[in-house]
CSV table of C-alpha atoms in Angstrom, one decimal:
chain,number,residue,atom,x,y,z
A,1,UNK,CA,-10.5,124.4,-76.2
A,2,UNK,CA,-13.5,122.7,-74.6
A,3,UNK,CA,-13.2,119.9,-77.2
A,4,UNK,CA,-9.5,119.4,-76.4
A,5,UNK,CA,-10.3,119.3,-72.7
A,6,UNK,CA,-13.0,116.7,-73.3
A,7,UNK,CA,-10.7,114.6,-75.4
A,8,UNK,CA,-8.0,114.9,-72.7
A,9,UNK,CA,-10.5,113.7,-70.1
A,10,UNK,CA,-11.7,110.8,-72.2
A,11,UNK,CA,-8.2,109.5,-73.0
A,12,UNK,CA,-7.7,107.9,-69.5
A,13,UNK,CA,-11.1,106.4,-69.8
A,14,UNK,CA,-10.3,104.8,-73.1
A,15,UNK,CA,-7.3,103.2,-71.6
A,16,UNK,CA,-9.0,102.1,-68.4
A,17,UNK,CA,-12.1,100.5,-69.9
A,18,UNK,CA,-10.3,97.5,-71.5
A,19,UNK,CA,-8.4,96.9,-68.3
A,20,UNK,CA,-11.6,97.0,-66.4
A,21,UNK,CA,-13.2,94.5,-68.9
A,22,UNK,CA,-10.3,92.1,-68.5
A,23,UNK,CA,-10.5,92.4,-64.7
A,24,UNK,CA,-14.2,91.7,-64.6
A,25,UNK,CA,-13.9,88.8,-67.1
A,26,UNK,CA,-11.0,87.4,-65.0
A,27,UNK,CA,-13.1,87.6,-61.8
A,28,UNK,CA,-16.1,86.1,-63.6
A,29,UNK,CA,-13.9,83.2,-64.8
A,30,UNK,CA,-12.6,82.5,-61.3
A,31,UNK,CA,-16.2,82.7,-59.9
A,32,UNK,CA,-17.2,80.0,-62.4
A,33,UNK,CA,-14.3,77.8,-61.3
A,34,UNK,CA,-15.3,78.2,-57.7
A,35,UNK,CA,-18.9,77.2,-58.4
A,36,UNK,CA,-18.0,74.3,-60.6
A,37,UNK,CA,-18.6,70.7,-59.6
A,38,UNK,CA,-15.8,69.5,-61.8
A,39,UNK,CA,-13.2,68.8,-59.1
A,40,UNK,CA,-10.6,67.7,-61.5
A,41,UNK,CA,-10.8,71.0,-63.3
A,42,UNK,CA,-10.6,72.9,-60.0
A,43,UNK,CA,-7.5,70.9,-59.1
A,44,UNK,CA,-5.9,71.6,-62.4
A,45,UNK,CA,-6.6,75.4,-62.1
A,46,UNK,CA,-5.3,75.5,-58.5
A,47,UNK,CA,-2.0,74.2,-59.8
A,48,UNK,CA,-2.0,76.7,-62.6
A,49,UNK,CA,-2.6,79.5,-60.1
A,50,UNK,CA,0.1,78.1,-57.9
A,51,UNK,CA,2.6,78.3,-60.8
A,52,UNK,CA,1.5,81.9,-61.4
A,53,UNK,CA,2.0,82.7,-57.6
A,54,UNK,CA,-1.7,83.8,-57.4
A,55,UNK,CA,-1.8,82.9,-53.8
A,56,UNK,CA,-5.4,84.0,-53.0
A,57,UNK,CA,-6.9,82.0,-55.9
A,58,UNK,CA,-5.1,78.7,-55.4
A,59,UNK,CA,-5.5,78.8,-51.6
A,60,UNK,CA,-9.3,79.4,-52.1
A,61,UNK,CA,-9.5,76.4,-54.5
A,62,UNK,CA,-7.4,74.1,-52.4
A,63,UNK,CA,-9.5,74.8,-49.3
A,64,UNK,CA,-12.5,73.7,-51.3
A,65,UNK,CA,-10.7,70.5,-52.4
A,66,UNK,CA,-9.3,69.5,-49.0
A,67,UNK,CA,-12.2,67.3,-48.0
A,68,UNK,CA,-12.9,66.1,-51.6
A,69,UNK,CA,-9.5,64.5,-52.0
A,70,UNK,CA,-8.7,63.5,-48.4
A,71,UNK,CA,-7.3,60.0,-48.4
A,72,UNK,CA,-6.5,60.0,-52.1
A,73,UNK,CA,-3.1,60.2,-53.8
A,74,UNK,CA,-3.6,63.9,-54.3
A,75,UNK,CA,-4.1,64.7,-50.7
A,76,UNK,CA,-0.5,65.4,-49.8
A,77,UNK,CA,-0.1,67.8,-52.8
A,78,UNK,CA,-3.2,69.7,-51.8
A,79,UNK,CA,-2.1,70.0,-48.1
A,80,UNK,CA,1.4,71.0,-48.9
A,81,UNK,CA,0.5,73.6,-51.5
A,82,UNK,CA,-2.2,74.9,-49.1
A,83,UNK,CA,0.5,75.4,-46.4
A,84,UNK,CA,2.7,77.1,-48.9
A,85,UNK,CA,-0.2,79.4,-49.7
A,86,UNK,CA,-0.7,80.4,-46.1
A,87,UNK,CA,3.0,81.1,-45.8
A,88,UNK,CA,3.2,83.2,-49.0
A,89,UNK,CA,0.2,85.2,-47.7
A,90,UNK,CA,2.3,86.0,-44.6
A,91,UNK,CA,0.2,83.9,-42.1
A,92,UNK,CA,3.1,82.1,-40.5
A,93,UNK,CA,1.1,80.9,-37.6
A,94,UNK,CA,-1.4,79.1,-39.7
A,95,UNK,CA,1.3,77.9,-42.2
A,96,UNK,CA,3.4,76.5,-39.4
A,97,UNK,CA,0.5,74.6,-38.0
A,98,UNK,CA,-0.3,73.2,-41.5
A,99,UNK,CA,3.3,72.2,-42.1
A,100,UNK,CA,3.4,70.5,-38.6
A,101,UNK,CA,0.2,68.5,-39.4
A,102,UNK,CA,1.7,67.6,-42.8
A,103,UNK,CA,5.0,66.2,-41.5
A,104,UNK,CA,3.1,64.1,-39.0
A,105,UNK,CA,0.4,62.8,-41.4
A,106,UNK,CA,2.5,62.3,-44.6
A,107,UNK,CA,5.8,60.9,-43.4
A,108,UNK,CA,6.5,59.2,-46.8
A,109,UNK,CA,5.4,62.0,-49.1
A,110,UNK,CA,7.8,63.6,-51.6
A,111,UNK,CA,7.1,66.9,-49.8
A,112,UNK,CA,7.9,65.7,-46.3
A,113,UNK,CA,11.5,67.1,-46.1
A,114,UNK,CA,10.3,70.5,-47.5
A,115,UNK,CA,7.5,70.5,-45.0
A,116,UNK,CA,9.9,69.8,-42.1
A,117,UNK,CA,12.1,72.7,-43.3
A,118,UNK,CA,9.1,75.1,-43.7
A,119,UNK,CA,7.8,74.2,-40.3
A,120,UNK,CA,11.0,75.5,-38.8
A,121,UNK,CA,11.2,78.4,-41.2
A,122,UNK,CA,7.7,79.6,-40.1
A,123,UNK,CA,9.1,79.9,-36.6
A,124,UNK,CA,12.1,81.8,-38.0
A,125,UNK,CA,9.9,84.2,-39.9
A,126,UNK,CA,7.8,84.7,-36.7
A,127,UNK,CA,10.9,85.4,-34.5
A,128,UNK,CA,10.6,89.0,-33.3
A,129,UNK,CA,13.3,91.7,-32.7
A,130,UNK,CA,15.6,91.1,-29.7
A,131,UNK,CA,13.7,93.4,-27.4
A,132,UNK,CA,10.6,91.2,-27.4
A,133,UNK,CA,9.8,87.7,-26.1
A,134,UNK,CA,11.9,85.1,-27.9
A,135,UNK,CA,9.7,82.0,-27.5
A,136,UNK,CA,9.5,81.6,-31.3
A,137,UNK,CA,13.3,82.0,-31.6
A,138,UNK,CA,13.8,79.1,-29.2
A,139,UNK,CA,11.2,77.1,-31.1
A,140,UNK,CA,12.9,77.8,-34.4
A,141,UNK,CA,16.3,76.7,-33.1
A,142,UNK,CA,14.7,73.5,-31.8
A,143,UNK,CA,12.9,72.8,-35.1
A,144,UNK,CA,15.9,73.5,-37.2
A,145,UNK,CA,18.1,71.2,-35.0
A,146,UNK,CA,15.5,68.5,-35.4
A,147,UNK,CA,15.5,69.0,-39.2
A,148,UNK,CA,19.3,68.8,-39.5
A,149,UNK,CA,19.4,65.7,-37.3
A,150,UNK,CA,16.7,64.1,-39.5
A,151,UNK,CA,18.3,65.2,-42.8
A,152,UNK,CA,22.1,65.4,-42.1
A,153,UNK,CA,22.9,65.5,-45.8
A,154,UNK,CA,20.4,68.1,-46.8
A,155,UNK,CA,21.3,70.6,-49.5
A,156,UNK,CA,20.0,73.3,-47.2
A,157,UNK,CA,22.7,72.7,-44.6
A,158,UNK,CA,24.5,76.0,-45.3
A,159,UNK,CA,21.3,77.9,-45.3
A,160,UNK,CA,20.2,76.3,-42.0
A,161,UNK,CA,23.5,77.0,-40.4
A,162,UNK,CA,23.3,80.7,-41.4
A,163,UNK,CA,19.8,81.0,-40.0
A,164,UNK,CA,20.8,79.2,-36.7
A,165,UNK,CA,23.7,81.7,-36.2
A,166,UNK,CA,21.3,84.6,-36.8
A,167,UNK,CA,18.8,83.2,-34.3
A,168,UNK,CA,21.5,82.5,-31.7
A,169,UNK,CA,22.9,86.1,-32.2
A,170,UNK,CA,19.4,87.4,-31.5
A,171,UNK,CA,19.3,85.4,-28.2
A,172,UNK,CA,22.7,86.9,-27.2
A,173,UNK,CA,21.5,90.4,-27.9
A,174,UNK,CA,18.3,89.7,-26.0
A,175,UNK,CA,20.3,88.6,-23.0
A,176,UNK,CA,22.6,91.6,-23.3
A,177,UNK,CA,19.7,94.1,-23.5
A,178,UNK,CA,17.8,92.5,-20.6
A,179,UNK,CA,20.8,92.6,-18.3
A,180,UNK,CA,21.7,96.1,-19.2
A,181,UNK,CA,18.2,97.3,-18.6
A,182,UNK,CA,18.6,96.7,-14.9
A,183,UNK,CA,21.8,98.7,-15.0
A,184,UNK,CA,20.2,101.6,-16.8
A,185,UNK,CA,17.3,101.9,-14.3
A,186,UNK,CA,19.8,101.9,-11.4
A,187,UNK,CA,18.8,98.5,-10.0
A,188,UNK,CA,22.5,97.5,-9.5
A,189,UNK,CA,21.8,94.4,-7.4
A,190,UNK,CA,19.6,92.9,-10.1
A,191,UNK,CA,22.0,94.1,-12.8
A,192,UNK,CA,24.9,92.2,-11.2
A,193,UNK,CA,22.8,88.9,-11.2
A,194,UNK,CA,21.5,89.5,-14.8
A,195,UNK,CA,24.9,90.5,-16.3
A,196,UNK,CA,26.6,87.6,-14.6
A,197,UNK,CA,24.0,85.2,-16.0
A,198,UNK,CA,24.4,86.7,-19.5
A,199,UNK,CA,28.1,86.2,-19.4
A,200,UNK,CA,27.7,82.6,-18.1
A,201,UNK,CA,25.0,81.7,-20.7
A,202,UNK,CA,26.9,83.2,-23.6
A,203,UNK,CA,30.7,83.2,-22.8
A,204,UNK,CA,31.7,83.9,-26.4
A,205,UNK,CA,29.3,86.9,-26.7
A,206,UNK,CA,30.6,89.9,-28.6
A,207,UNK,CA,29.3,91.9,-25.7
A,208,UNK,CA,31.6,90.2,-23.2
A,209,UNK,CA,34.0,93.1,-22.6
A,210,UNK,CA,31.2,95.6,-22.2
A,211,UNK,CA,29.2,93.3,-19.9
A,212,UNK,CA,32.2,92.6,-17.7
A,213,UNK,CA,32.9,96.3,-17.4
A,214,UNK,CA,29.4,97.1,-16.4
A,215,UNK,CA,29.4,94.2,-13.9
A,216,UNK,CA,32.4,95.9,-12.3
A,217,UNK,CA,30.6,99.3,-12.4
A,218,UNK,CA,27.4,97.9,-11.1
A,219,UNK,CA,29.3,96.4,-8.2
A,220,UNK,CA,31.1,99.7,-7.5
A,221,UNK,CA,27.8,101.7,-7.6
A,222,UNK,CA,26.0,99.2,-5.4
A,223,UNK,CA,28.8,99.4,-2.9
A,224,UNK,CA,29.0,103.2,-3.0
A,225,UNK,CA,25.3,103.5,-2.3
A,226,UNK,CA,25.2,100.8,0.5
A,227,UNK,CA,24.6,101.2,4.2
A,228,UNK,CA,27.8,101.3,6.3
A,229,UNK,CA,27.4,97.7,7.4
A,230,UNK,CA,27.6,96.4,3.8
A,231,UNK,CA,30.2,98.7,2.3
A,232,UNK,CA,33.3,96.6,3.1
A,233,UNK,CA,32.0,93.4,1.7
A,234,UNK,CA,30.6,95.1,-1.4
A,235,UNK,CA,33.7,97.1,-2.1
A,236,UNK,CA,35.7,93.9,-1.8
A,237,UNK,CA,33.4,92.4,-4.4
A,238,UNK,CA,34.2,95.4,-6.6
A,239,UNK,CA,37.9,94.6,-6.4
A,240,UNK,CA,37.3,91.0,-7.3
A,241,UNK,CA,35.4,92.2,-10.4
A,242,UNK,CA,38.2,94.6,-11.3
A,243,UNK,CA,40.8,91.9,-11.2
A,244,UNK,CA,38.7,89.7,-13.3
A,245,UNK,CA,38.1,92.5,-15.8
A,246,UNK,CA,41.8,93.6,-16.2
A,247,UNK,CA,43.1,90.1,-16.4
A,248,UNK,CA,40.9,89.4,-19.4
A,249,UNK,CA,40.9,92.9,-21.0
A,250,UNK,CA,44.2,94.6,-20.0
A,251,UNK,CA,44.0,97.0,-22.9
A,252,UNK,CA,40.3,97.7,-22.8
A,253,UNK,CA,38.9,101.1,-23.8
A,254,UNK,CA,37.3,101.1,-20.3
A,255,UNK,CA,40.6,100.6,-18.5
A,256,UNK,CA,41.0,104.2,-17.2
A,257,UNK,CA,37.5,104.3,-15.7
A,258,UNK,CA,38.0,100.8,-14.2
A,259,UNK,CA,41.2,102.0,-12.5
A,260,UNK,CA,39.4,105.0,-11.0
A,261,UNK,CA,36.8,102.6,-9.5
A,262,UNK,CA,39.6,100.4,-8.2
A,263,UNK,CA,41.4,103.3,-6.6
A,264,UNK,CA,38.2,104.7,-5.0
A,265,UNK,CA,37.4,101.2,-3.7
A,266,UNK,CA,40.8,100.8,-2.2
A,267,UNK,CA,40.6,104.2,-0.5
A,268,UNK,CA,37.2,103.2,1.1
A,269,UNK,CA,38.5,99.9,2.3
A,270,UNK,CA,41.6,101.5,3.9
A,271,UNK,CA,39.3,103.8,5.9
A,272,UNK,CA,36.7,101.2,6.9
A,273,UNK,CA,37.1,99.4,10.1
């Protein structure tokens, strides 16, 4: 029994030892490349690692070769692949900077169009969810617009249009969420301004019906909670919002609630001097 247990224990070790040897040999081989003064060999191996998608190794080698080949015919290849390496490692900020520098410094390179696209794509990948600041979303839209204007016949046009729609939808949602936040916390005066701005900024928004209804409701709640001197004017504004809403959405799912606010507003106005 003890012998069987010992054999059972040794079996994983027998499998693991060759794997460990291969790993150590591989690391040892890469260390030799790093320490080598044969730059041509380093360049060749960097391209091999790039093909194998071994991002860490080719980035490490290319960073060593940047200054060595600066100003030579290989400089643009090194700089572009290095930018791709940063991108593939998920460092979109550094990759975006690298692609930006590339497109400015190598305007006639075979990689220039790809760099222009990837510069914009880095902003796209850095664009956060709608609840957060959308600075990178705006930057991505600007960069992709510049790309399409520069390369109107690009094979990526369909892809870019899809990305642009996604980015614009995110801005619409951001605007919707921001405006509704004021409504949810009960700041109806600010909600009215924010909702109206959202409607004006994105007139084709899929949230238009909901926003117009909450514009009406915010107007009603603001009026209903106002001091006596402001009630007439604010309930009159509520009626204006009601007429705008029902003229555009006469069969809205909110219509019953909208009519109740209309009737309540009319009742108040009839009793206010």
